[in-house]
């Protein structure tokens, strides 16, 4: 069983490294949003010359990147919003069952998000989807923005699978889920 545990540990560590790199990009996207919006406001109101492209770049790239690239690391660290008033009063076995159920449901939901995002990227690449000139301030291939959704969702799916396969019980001991 140790061979399987070692492999699961290596997978978890690899996913964690990817998550950390993606979180760094998500933080950079947040910082870029702050700087870009400040510049947009300054240019618009101080010089009456708005940038014009910044809002589209923020909504199509930076916000999507910040959310999806930070999604898996946020899950791993338990930084998502949760209401645990009832959960904390339950026994360890019930909590384990609820944790696993939550992971299975989250996996199913994000598998759908991943699939839909991957299909959207595939279609955008196949049709060479680009906003027409004058149709948007950025005339970049659409897939360059769309790809952030399956990328972030795919890493979250790896994290959810790794977490479900090796789950820490309420007392902190690792419990390997047998398949």
mmCIF file of C-alpha atoms in Angstrom:
data_model
loop_
_atom_site.group_PDB
_atom_site.id
_atom_site.type_symbol
_atom_site.label_atom_id
_atom_site.label_comp_id
_atom_site.label_asym_id
_atom_site.label_seq_id
_atom_site.Cartn_x
_atom_site.Cartn_y
_atom_site.Cartn_z
ATOM 1 C CA UNK A 1 0.000 0.000 0.000
ATOM 2 C CA UNK A 2 2.967 2.325 0.525
ATOM 3 C CA UNK A 3 3.723 2.366 -3.218
ATOM 4 C CA UNK A 4 0.238 3.667 -3.867
ATOM 5 C CA UNK A 5 0.554 6.209 -1.038
ATOM 6 C CA UNK A 6 3.937 7.382 -2.352
ATOM 7 C CA UNK A 7 2.473 7.847 -5.829
ATOM 8 C CA UNK A 8 -0.488 9.765 -4.398
ATOM 9 C CA UNK A 9 1.927 11.941 -2.415
ATOM 10 C CA UNK A 10 3.983 12.709 -5.527
ATOM 11 C CA UNK A 11 0.831 13.608 -7.452
ATOM 12 C CA UNK A 12 -0.344 15.869 -4.606
ATOM 13 C CA UNK A 13 3.045 17.617 -4.472
ATOM 14 C CA UNK A 14 3.090 18.114 -8.252
ATOM 15 C CA UNK A 15 -0.439 19.519 -8.204
ATOM 16 C CA UNK A 16 0.563 21.815 -5.333
ATOM 17 C CA UNK A 17 3.496 23.191 -7.370
ATOM 18 C CA UNK A 18 1.200 23.866 -10.313
ATOM 19 C CA UNK A 19 -1.341 25.498 -7.969
ATOM 20 C CA UNK A 20 1.325 27.742 -6.469
ATOM 21 C CA UNK A 21 2.453 28.896 -9.916
ATOM 22 C CA UNK A 22 -1.151 29.526 -10.946
ATOM 23 C CA UNK A 23 -1.835 31.391 -7.684
ATOM 24 C CA UNK A 24 1.169 33.626 -8.393
ATOM 25 C CA UNK A 25 -0.375 34.412 -11.793
ATOM 26 C CA UNK A 26 -3.760 35.056 -10.139
ATOM 27 C CA UNK A 27 -2.127 37.481 -7.704
ATOM 28 C CA UNK A 28 -0.326 39.166 -10.609
ATOM 29 C CA UNK A 29 -3.691 39.488 -12.392
ATOM 30 C CA UNK A 30 -5.181 41.140 -9.313
ATOM 31 C CA UNK A 31 -2.241 43.571 -9.077
ATOM 32 C CA UNK A 32 -2.493 44.322 -12.803
ATOM 33 C CA UNK A 33 -6.221 45.011 -12.380
ATOM 34 C CA UNK A 34 -5.471 47.482 -9.614
ATOM 35 C CA UNK A 35 -2.803 49.305 -11.627
ATOM 36 C CA UNK A 36 -4.782 49.248 -14.871
ATOM 37 C CA UNK A 37 -8.009 50.494 -13.307
ATOM 38 C CA UNK A 38 -6.061 53.269 -11.535
ATOM 39 C CA UNK A 39 -4.464 54.253 -14.841
ATOM 40 C CA UNK A 40 -7.850 54.126 -16.592
ATOM 41 C CA UNK A 41 -9.448 56.406 -13.972
ATOM 42 C CA UNK A 42 -6.477 58.800 -14.083
ATOM 43 C CA UNK A 43 -6.464 58.968 -17.888
ATOM 44 C CA UNK A 44 -10.242 59.322 -18.089
ATOM 45 C CA UNK A 45 -10.781 62.001 -15.459
ATOM 46 C CA UNK A 46 -7.454 63.860 -15.285
ATOM 47 C CA UNK A 47 -6.633 63.918 -18.995
ATOM 48 C CA UNK A 48 -10.009 63.135 -20.660
ATOM 49 C CA UNK A 49 -8.229 60.394 -22.649
ATOM 50 C CA UNK A 50 -9.395 56.959 -21.471
ATOM 51 C CA UNK A 51 -7.269 53.987 -22.455
ATOM 52 C CA UNK A 52 -10.224 52.330 -24.166
ATOM 53 C CA UNK A 53 -8.885 48.779 -24.145
ATOM 54 C CA UNK A 54 -8.301 48.341 -20.418
ATOM 55 C CA UNK A 55 -11.849 47.439 -19.364
ATOM 56 C CA UNK A 56 -12.068 44.668 -21.995
ATOM 57 C CA UNK A 57 -8.643 43.338 -20.986
ATOM 58 C CA UNK A 58 -9.643 43.334 -17.324
ATOM 59 C CA UNK A 59 -12.970 41.579 -17.880
ATOM 60 C CA UNK A 60 -11.793 39.090 -20.507
ATOM 61 C CA UNK A 61 -8.380 38.169 -19.100
ATOM 62 C CA UNK A 62 -7.535 39.493 -15.663
ATOM 63 C CA UNK A 63 -10.806 38.734 -13.843
ATOM 64 C CA UNK A 64 -11.200 35.316 -15.447
ATOM 65 C CA UNK A 65 -7.530 34.510 -14.774
ATOM 66 C CA UNK A 66 -7.701 35.717 -11.177
ATOM 67 C CA UNK A 67 -10.718 33.512 -10.465
ATOM 68 C CA UNK A 68 -9.864 30.317 -12.330
ATOM 69 C CA UNK A 69 -6.098 30.318 -11.784
ATOM 70 C CA UNK A 70 -6.566 30.789 -8.040
ATOM 71 C CA UNK A 71 -9.439 28.343 -7.696
ATOM 72 C CA UNK A 72 -7.546 25.151 -6.867
ATOM 73 C CA UNK A 73 -5.051 26.712 -4.428
ATOM 74 C CA UNK A 74 -7.952 28.434 -2.677
ATOM 75 C CA UNK A 75 -9.683 25.068 -2.308
ATOM 76 C CA UNK A 76 -6.476 23.372 -1.056
ATOM 77 C CA UNK A 77 -5.914 25.970 1.655
ATOM 78 C CA UNK A 78 -9.577 26.002 2.746
ATOM 79 C CA UNK A 79 -9.909 29.697 1.933
ATOM 80 C CA UNK A 80 -13.356 29.371 0.330
ATOM 81 C CA UNK A 81 -16.294 30.772 2.223
ATOM 82 C CA UNK A 82 -18.031 28.091 4.249
ATOM 83 C CA UNK A 83 -20.713 27.963 6.895
ATOM 84 C CA UNK A 84 -19.797 25.272 9.373
ATOM 85 C CA UNK A 85 -22.052 25.870 12.372
ATOM 86 C CA UNK A 86 -23.711 22.457 12.028
ATOM 87 C CA UNK A 87 -20.674 20.713 10.514
ATOM 88 C CA UNK A 88 -18.486 21.384 13.570
ATOM 89 C CA UNK A 89 -21.050 19.669 15.825
ATOM 90 C CA UNK A 90 -21.056 16.433 13.839
ATOM 91 C CA UNK A 91 -18.941 13.411 14.596
ATOM 92 C CA UNK A 92 -15.707 12.667 12.689
ATOM 93 C CA UNK A 93 -17.255 9.873 10.616
ATOM 94 C CA UNK A 94 -20.200 12.015 9.479
ATOM 95 C CA UNK A 95 -17.785 14.863 8.654
ATOM 96 C CA UNK A 96 -15.662 12.488 6.583
ATOM 97 C CA UNK A 97 -18.746 11.324 4.677
ATOM 98 C CA UNK A 98 -19.887 14.922 4.114
ATOM 99 C CA UNK A 99 -16.386 15.936 3.000
ATOM 100 C CA UNK A 100 -16.251 13.099 0.490
ATOM 101 C CA UNK A 101 -19.774 13.859 -0.735
ATOM 102 C CA UNK A 102 -18.843 17.514 -1.184
ATOM 103 C CA UNK A 103 -15.727 16.547 -3.109
ATOM 104 C CA UNK A 104 -17.678 14.208 -5.390
ATOM 105 C CA UNK A 105 -20.311 16.883 -6.079
ATOM 106 C CA UNK A 106 -17.644 19.545 -6.660
ATOM 107 C CA UNK A 107 -15.816 17.147 -8.981
ATOM 108 C CA UNK A 108 -19.003 16.540 -10.991
ATOM 109 C CA UNK A 109 -19.739 20.274 -11.257
ATOM 110 C CA UNK A 110 -16.205 21.252 -12.266
ATOM 111 C CA UNK A 111 -15.971 18.331 -14.687
ATOM 112 C CA UNK A 112 -18.922 19.944 -16.480
ATOM 113 C CA UNK A 113 -17.251 23.380 -16.311
ATOM 114 C CA UNK A 114 -14.013 21.851 -17.638
ATOM 115 C CA UNK A 115 -15.823 20.076 -20.480
ATOM 116 C CA UNK A 116 -17.832 23.149 -21.490
ATOM 117 C CA UNK A 117 -14.727 25.341 -21.314
ATOM 118 C CA UNK A 118 -12.643 22.893 -23.347
ATOM 119 C CA UNK A 119 -15.388 22.659 -25.969
ATOM 120 C CA UNK A 120 -15.569 26.467 -26.147
ATOM 121 C CA UNK A 121 -11.795 26.656 -26.632
ATOM 122 C CA UNK A 122 -11.873 23.901 -29.253
ATOM 123 C CA UNK A 123 -14.629 25.661 -31.183
ATOM 124 C CA UNK A 124 -12.895 29.053 -30.962
ATOM 125 C CA UNK A 125 -9.645 27.561 -32.284
ATOM 126 C CA UNK A 126 -11.419 25.578 -35.029
ATOM 127 C CA UNK A 127 -13.308 28.636 -36.280
ATOM 128 C CA UNK A 128 -10.420 31.050 -35.667
ATOM 129 C CA UNK A 129 -12.787 33.164 -33.576
ATOM 130 C CA UNK A 130 -11.552 36.755 -33.349
ATOM 131 C CA UNK A 131 -13.714 39.799 -32.592
ATOM 132 C CA UNK A 132 -14.215 41.700 -35.855
ATOM 133 C CA UNK A 133 -12.359 45.005 -36.281
ATOM 134 C CA UNK A 134 -14.338 47.621 -34.389
ATOM 135 C CA UNK A 135 -16.313 44.854 -32.656
ATOM 136 C CA UNK A 136 -14.206 45.057 -29.547
ATOM 137 C CA UNK A 137 -11.188 46.913 -28.281
ATOM 138 C CA UNK A 138 -9.053 43.736 -28.358
ATOM 139 C CA UNK A 139 -8.848 41.809 -31.610
ATOM 140 C CA UNK A 140 -7.021 38.831 -30.146
ATOM 141 C CA UNK A 141 -8.079 35.234 -30.774
ATOM 142 C CA UNK A 142 -10.927 34.467 -28.368
ATOM 143 C CA UNK A 143 -9.438 31.168 -27.222
ATOM 144 C CA UNK A 144 -6.632 33.071 -25.441
ATOM 145 C CA UNK A 145 -9.199 34.191 -22.891
ATOM 146 C CA UNK A 146 -11.399 31.088 -22.948
ATOM 147 C CA UNK A 147 -8.510 28.716 -22.162
ATOM 148 C CA UNK A 148 -8.281 30.026 -18.583
ATOM 149 C CA UNK A 149 -11.559 28.267 -17.665
ATOM 150 C CA UNK A 150 -10.582 24.659 -18.514
ATOM 151 C CA UNK A 151 -7.036 25.284 -17.254
ATOM 152 C CA UNK A 152 -8.167 26.359 -13.779
ATOM 153 C CA UNK A 153 -10.985 23.808 -13.649
ATOM 154 C CA UNK A 154 -8.671 21.002 -14.753
ATOM 155 C CA UNK A 155 -6.186 21.682 -11.952
ATOM 156 C CA UNK A 156 -9.070 21.843 -9.461
ATOM 157 C CA UNK A 157 -10.258 18.435 -10.715
ATOM 158 C CA UNK A 158 -6.783 17.012 -10.036
ATOM 159 C CA UNK A 159 -6.825 18.533 -6.531
ATOM 160 C CA UNK A 160 -10.317 17.190 -5.795
ATOM 161 C CA UNK A 161 -9.342 13.709 -6.974
ATOM 162 C CA UNK A 162 -6.122 13.730 -4.938
ATOM 163 C CA UNK A 163 -7.982 14.975 -1.867
ATOM 164 C CA UNK A 164 -10.757 12.411 -2.195
ATOM 165 C CA UNK A 165 -8.306 9.516 -2.639
ATOM 166 C CA UNK A 166 -6.246 10.426 0.406
ATOM 167 C CA UNK A 167 -8.411 12.190 2.915
ATOM 168 C CA UNK A 168 -7.381 13.471 6.309
ATOM 169 C CA UNK A 169 -9.777 12.404 9.012
ATOM 170 C CA UNK A 170 -10.987 14.814 11.667
ATOM 171 C CA UNK A 171 -8.187 13.719 14.025
ATOM 172 C CA UNK A 172 -5.539 14.614 11.399
ATOM 173 C CA UNK A 173 -4.628 11.063 10.379
ATOM 174 C CA UNK A 174 -4.560 10.307 6.678
ATOM 175 C CA UNK A 175 -7.227 7.896 5.577
ATOM 176 C CA UNK A 176 -6.745 6.364 2.144
ATOM 177 C CA UNK A 177 -10.033 5.858 0.377
ATOM 178 C CA UNK A 178 -10.075 2.459 -1.250
ATOM 179 C CA UNK A 179 -11.522 2.255 -4.725
#
